[in-house]
PDB file of C-alpha atoms in Angstrom:
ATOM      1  CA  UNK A   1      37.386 -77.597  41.215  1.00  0.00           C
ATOM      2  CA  UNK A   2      39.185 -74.596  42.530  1.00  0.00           C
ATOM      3  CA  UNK A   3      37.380 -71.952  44.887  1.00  0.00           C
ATOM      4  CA  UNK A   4      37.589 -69.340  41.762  1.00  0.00           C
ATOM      5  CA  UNK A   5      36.657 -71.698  38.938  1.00  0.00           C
ATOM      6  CA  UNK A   6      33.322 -72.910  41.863  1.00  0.00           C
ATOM      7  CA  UNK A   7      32.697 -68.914  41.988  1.00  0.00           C
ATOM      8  CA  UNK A   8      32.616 -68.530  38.419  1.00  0.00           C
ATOM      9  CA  UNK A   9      30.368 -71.734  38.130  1.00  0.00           C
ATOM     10  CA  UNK A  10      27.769 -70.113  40.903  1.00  0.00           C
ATOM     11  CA  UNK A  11      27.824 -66.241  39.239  1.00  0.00           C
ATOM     12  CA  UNK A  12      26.976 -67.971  35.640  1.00  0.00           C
ATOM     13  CA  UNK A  13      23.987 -70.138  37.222  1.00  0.00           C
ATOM     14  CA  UNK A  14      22.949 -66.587  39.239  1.00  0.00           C
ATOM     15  CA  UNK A  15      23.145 -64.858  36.291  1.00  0.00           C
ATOM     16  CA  UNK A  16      21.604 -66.929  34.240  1.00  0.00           C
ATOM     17  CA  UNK A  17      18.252 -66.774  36.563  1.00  0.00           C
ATOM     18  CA  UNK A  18      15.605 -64.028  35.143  1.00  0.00           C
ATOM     19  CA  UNK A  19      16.423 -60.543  36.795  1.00  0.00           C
ATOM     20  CA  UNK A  20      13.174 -58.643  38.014  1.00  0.00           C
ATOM     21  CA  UNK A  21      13.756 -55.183  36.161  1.00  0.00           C
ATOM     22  CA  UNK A  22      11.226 -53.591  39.291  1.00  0.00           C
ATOM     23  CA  UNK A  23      14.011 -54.468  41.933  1.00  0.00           C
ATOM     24  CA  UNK A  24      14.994 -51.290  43.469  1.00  0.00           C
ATOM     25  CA  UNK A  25      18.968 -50.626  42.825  1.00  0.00           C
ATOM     26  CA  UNK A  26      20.249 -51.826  46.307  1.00  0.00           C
ATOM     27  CA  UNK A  27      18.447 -55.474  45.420  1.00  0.00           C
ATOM     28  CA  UNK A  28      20.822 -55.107  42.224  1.00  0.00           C
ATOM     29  CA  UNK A  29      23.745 -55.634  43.678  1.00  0.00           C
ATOM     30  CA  UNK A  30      26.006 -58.872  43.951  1.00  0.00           C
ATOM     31  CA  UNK A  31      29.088 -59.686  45.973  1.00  0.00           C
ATOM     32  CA  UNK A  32      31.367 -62.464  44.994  1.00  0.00           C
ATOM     33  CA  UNK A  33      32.852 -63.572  48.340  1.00  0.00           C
ATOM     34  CA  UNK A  34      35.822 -65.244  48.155  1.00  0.00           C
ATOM     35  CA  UNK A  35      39.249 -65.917  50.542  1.00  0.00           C
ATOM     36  CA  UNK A  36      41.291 -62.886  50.229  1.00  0.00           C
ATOM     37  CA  UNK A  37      44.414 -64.978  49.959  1.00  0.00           C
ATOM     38  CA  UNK A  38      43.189 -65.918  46.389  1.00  0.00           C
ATOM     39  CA  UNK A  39      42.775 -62.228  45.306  1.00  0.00           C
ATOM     40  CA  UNK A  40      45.649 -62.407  42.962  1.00  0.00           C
ATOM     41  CA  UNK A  41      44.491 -66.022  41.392  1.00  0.00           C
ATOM     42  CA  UNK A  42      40.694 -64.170  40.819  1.00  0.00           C
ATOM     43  CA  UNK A  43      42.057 -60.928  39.442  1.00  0.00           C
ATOM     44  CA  UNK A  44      43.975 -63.341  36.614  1.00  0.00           C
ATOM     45  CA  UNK A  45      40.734 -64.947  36.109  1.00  0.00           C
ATOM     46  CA  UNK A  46      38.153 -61.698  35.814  1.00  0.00           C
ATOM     47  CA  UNK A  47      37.774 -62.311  32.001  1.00  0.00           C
ATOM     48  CA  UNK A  48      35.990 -65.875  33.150  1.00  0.00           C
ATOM     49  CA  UNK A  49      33.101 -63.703  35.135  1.00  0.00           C
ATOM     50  CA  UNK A  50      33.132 -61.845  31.873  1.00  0.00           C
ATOM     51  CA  UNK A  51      32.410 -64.707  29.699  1.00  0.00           C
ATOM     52  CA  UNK A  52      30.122 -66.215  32.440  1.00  0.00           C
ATOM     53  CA  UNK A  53      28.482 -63.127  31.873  1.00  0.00           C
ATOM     54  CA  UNK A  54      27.963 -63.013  27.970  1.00  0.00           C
ATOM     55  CA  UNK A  55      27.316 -66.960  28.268  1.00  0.00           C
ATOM     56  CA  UNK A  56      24.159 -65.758  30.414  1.00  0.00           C
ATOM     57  CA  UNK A  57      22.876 -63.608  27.762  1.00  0.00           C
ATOM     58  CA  UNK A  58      23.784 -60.241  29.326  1.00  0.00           C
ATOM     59  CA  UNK A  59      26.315 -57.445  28.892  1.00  0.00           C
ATOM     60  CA  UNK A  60      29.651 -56.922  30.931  1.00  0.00           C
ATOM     61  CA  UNK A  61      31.576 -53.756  32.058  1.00  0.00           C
ATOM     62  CA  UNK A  62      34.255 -53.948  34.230  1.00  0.00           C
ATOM     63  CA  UNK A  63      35.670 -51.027  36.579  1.00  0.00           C
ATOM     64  CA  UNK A  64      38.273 -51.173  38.761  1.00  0.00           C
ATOM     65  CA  UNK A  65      38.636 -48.909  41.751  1.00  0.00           C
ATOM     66  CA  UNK A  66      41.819 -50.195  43.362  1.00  0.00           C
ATOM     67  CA  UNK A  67      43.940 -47.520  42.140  1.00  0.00           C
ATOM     68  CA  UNK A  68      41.355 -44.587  42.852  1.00  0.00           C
ATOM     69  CA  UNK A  69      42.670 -43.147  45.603  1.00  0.00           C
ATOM     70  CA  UNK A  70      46.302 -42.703  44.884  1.00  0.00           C
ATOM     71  CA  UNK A  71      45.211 -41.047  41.188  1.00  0.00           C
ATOM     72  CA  UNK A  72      43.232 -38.346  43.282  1.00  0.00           C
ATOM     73  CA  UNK A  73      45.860 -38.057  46.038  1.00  0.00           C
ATOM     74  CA  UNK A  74      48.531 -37.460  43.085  1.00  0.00           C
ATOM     75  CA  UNK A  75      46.030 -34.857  41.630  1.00  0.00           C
ATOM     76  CA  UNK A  76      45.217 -33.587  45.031  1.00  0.00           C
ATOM     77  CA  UNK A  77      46.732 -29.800  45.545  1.00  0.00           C
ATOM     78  CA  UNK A  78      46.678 -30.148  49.472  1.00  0.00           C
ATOM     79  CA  UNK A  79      48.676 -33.610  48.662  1.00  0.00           C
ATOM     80  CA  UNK A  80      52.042 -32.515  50.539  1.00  0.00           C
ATOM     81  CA  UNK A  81      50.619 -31.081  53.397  1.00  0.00           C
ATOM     82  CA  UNK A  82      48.125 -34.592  54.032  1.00  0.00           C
ATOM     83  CA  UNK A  83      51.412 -36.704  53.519  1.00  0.00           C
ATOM     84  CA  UNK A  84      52.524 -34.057  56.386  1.00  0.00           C
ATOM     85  CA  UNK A  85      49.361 -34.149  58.451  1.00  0.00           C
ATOM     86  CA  UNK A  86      47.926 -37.135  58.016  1.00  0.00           C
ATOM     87  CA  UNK A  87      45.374 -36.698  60.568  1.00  0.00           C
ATOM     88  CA  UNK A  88      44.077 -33.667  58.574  1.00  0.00           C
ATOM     89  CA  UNK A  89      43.190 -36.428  55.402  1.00  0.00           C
ATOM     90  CA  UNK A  90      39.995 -36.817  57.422  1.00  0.00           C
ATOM     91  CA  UNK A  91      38.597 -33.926  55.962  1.00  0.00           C
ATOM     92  CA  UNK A  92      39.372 -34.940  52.754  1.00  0.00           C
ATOM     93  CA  UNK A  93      38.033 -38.093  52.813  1.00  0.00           C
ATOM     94  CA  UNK A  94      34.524 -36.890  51.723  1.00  0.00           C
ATOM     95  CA  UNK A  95      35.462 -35.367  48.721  1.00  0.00           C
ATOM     96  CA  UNK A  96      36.884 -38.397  47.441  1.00  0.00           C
ATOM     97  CA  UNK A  97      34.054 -40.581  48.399  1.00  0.00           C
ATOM     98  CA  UNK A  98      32.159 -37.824  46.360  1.00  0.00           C
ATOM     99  CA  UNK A  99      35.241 -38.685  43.732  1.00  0.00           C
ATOM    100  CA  UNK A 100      34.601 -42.409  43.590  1.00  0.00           C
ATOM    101  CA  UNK A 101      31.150 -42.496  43.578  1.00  0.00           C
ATOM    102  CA  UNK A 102      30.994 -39.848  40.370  1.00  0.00           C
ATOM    103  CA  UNK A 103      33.370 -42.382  38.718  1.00  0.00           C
ATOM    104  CA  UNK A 104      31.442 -45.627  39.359  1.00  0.00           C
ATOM    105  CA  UNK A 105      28.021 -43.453  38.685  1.00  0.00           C
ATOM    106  CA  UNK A 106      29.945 -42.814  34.898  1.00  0.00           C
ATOM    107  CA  UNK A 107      30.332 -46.219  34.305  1.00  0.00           C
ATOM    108  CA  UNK A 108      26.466 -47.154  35.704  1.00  0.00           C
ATOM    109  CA  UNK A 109      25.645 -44.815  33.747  1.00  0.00           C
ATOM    110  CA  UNK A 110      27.827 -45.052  30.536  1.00  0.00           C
ATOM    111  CA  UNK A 111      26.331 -45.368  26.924  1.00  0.00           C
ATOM    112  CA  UNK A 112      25.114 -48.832  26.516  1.00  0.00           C
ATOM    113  CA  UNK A 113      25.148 -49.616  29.845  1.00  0.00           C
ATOM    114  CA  UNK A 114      21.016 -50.727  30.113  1.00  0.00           C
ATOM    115  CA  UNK A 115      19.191 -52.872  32.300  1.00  0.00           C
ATOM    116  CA  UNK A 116      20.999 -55.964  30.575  1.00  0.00           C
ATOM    117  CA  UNK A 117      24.299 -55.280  31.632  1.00  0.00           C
ATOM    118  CA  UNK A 118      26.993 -56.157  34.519  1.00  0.00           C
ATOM    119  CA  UNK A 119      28.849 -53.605  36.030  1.00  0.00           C
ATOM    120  CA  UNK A 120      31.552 -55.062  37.826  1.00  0.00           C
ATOM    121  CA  UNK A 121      33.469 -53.188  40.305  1.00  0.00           C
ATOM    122  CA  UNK A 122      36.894 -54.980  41.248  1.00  0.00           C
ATOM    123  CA  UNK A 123      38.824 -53.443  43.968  1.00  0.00           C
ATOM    124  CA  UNK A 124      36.370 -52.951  46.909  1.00  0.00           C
ATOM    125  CA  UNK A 125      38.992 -54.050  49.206  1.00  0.00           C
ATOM    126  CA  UNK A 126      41.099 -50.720  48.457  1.00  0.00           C
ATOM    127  CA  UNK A 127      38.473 -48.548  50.179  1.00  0.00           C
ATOM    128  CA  UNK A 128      40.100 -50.257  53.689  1.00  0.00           C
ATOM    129  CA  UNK A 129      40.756 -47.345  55.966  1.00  0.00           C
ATOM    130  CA  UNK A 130      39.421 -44.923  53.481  1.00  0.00           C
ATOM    131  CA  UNK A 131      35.700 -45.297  53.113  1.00  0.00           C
ATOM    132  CA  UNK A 132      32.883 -48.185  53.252  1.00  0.00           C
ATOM    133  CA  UNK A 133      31.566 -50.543  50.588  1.00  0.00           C
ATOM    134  CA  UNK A 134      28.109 -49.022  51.664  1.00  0.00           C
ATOM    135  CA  UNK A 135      28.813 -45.814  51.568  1.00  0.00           C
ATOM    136  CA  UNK A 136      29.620 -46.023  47.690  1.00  0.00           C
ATOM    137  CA  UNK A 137      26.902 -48.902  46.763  1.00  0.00           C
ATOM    138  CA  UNK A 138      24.318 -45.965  48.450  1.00  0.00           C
ATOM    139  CA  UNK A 139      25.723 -43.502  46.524  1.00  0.00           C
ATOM    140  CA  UNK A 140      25.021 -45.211  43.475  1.00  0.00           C
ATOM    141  CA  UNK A 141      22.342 -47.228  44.057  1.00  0.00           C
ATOM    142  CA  UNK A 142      19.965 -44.972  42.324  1.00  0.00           C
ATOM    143  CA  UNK A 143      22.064 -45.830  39.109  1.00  0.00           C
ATOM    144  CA  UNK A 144      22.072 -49.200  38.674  1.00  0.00           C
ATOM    145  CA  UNK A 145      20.463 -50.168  35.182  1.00  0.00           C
ATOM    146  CA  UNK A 146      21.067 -53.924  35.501  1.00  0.00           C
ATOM    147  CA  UNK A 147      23.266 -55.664  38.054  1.00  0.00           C
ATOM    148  CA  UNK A 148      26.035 -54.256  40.338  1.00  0.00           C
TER     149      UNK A 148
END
């Protein structure tokens, strides 16, 4: 057995466990760890945490996050003058923190999404450089209805 086929094996059997619905939303959340060289091999295999998922007797919604910041840069109207002055993005940063988290709180938060359901969120590793993992996962924490 592969690493990603083992990781899909260990999500269904943690899924499958009964979820206490008074865990507070930081206790919600689930990280599949995994070598980053197989990132490609897990992506083609997503739809497997998916079934894992339904196979568990729970709800799935996927979001993915990876191309986040280079939709708001494009939409940015200071855009030019970052790619110009880097250094200035700093200040920018914030707002698309505020960005991201408003998207993933969307999904948390999106009609039949209920304390049943899996919100997945692929693409954590494109926040690199840009913002933290637990800077968005506090953001939303409040949200979670289910599992994050």
């Amino acid at each position: 057995m592969n690493e990603i086929e083992t990781l899909v094996q260990k999500y269904e059997e943690y899924a499958r466990l009964p979820w206490d619905s008074t865990l507070a939303g930081p206790q919600k959340v689930w990280f599949a760890i995994y070598d980053p060289n197989n990132e490609r091999r897990l992506r083609l295999r997503i739809q497997e945490f998916e079934s894992a998922t339904l196979r568990a007797k729970h709800t799935w919604r996927l979001v993915d996050i990876t191309e986040t910041f280079a939709q708001w840069m494009a939409n940015h109207e200071y855009r030019e003058e970052y790619f110009k002055q880097p250094d200035d993005m700093d200040l920018a940063l914030a707002d698309y923190e505020k960005h991201l988290a408003d998207l993933v709180q969307n999904e948390l938060t999106f009609e039949g999404v209920d304390a049943n359901t899996v919100v997945a969120i692929s693409g954590i590793g494109s926040l690199f450089g840009l913002t933290r993992a637990s800077t968005l996962l506090e953001a939303v924490a409040p949200h979670i209805r289910g599992r994050l």
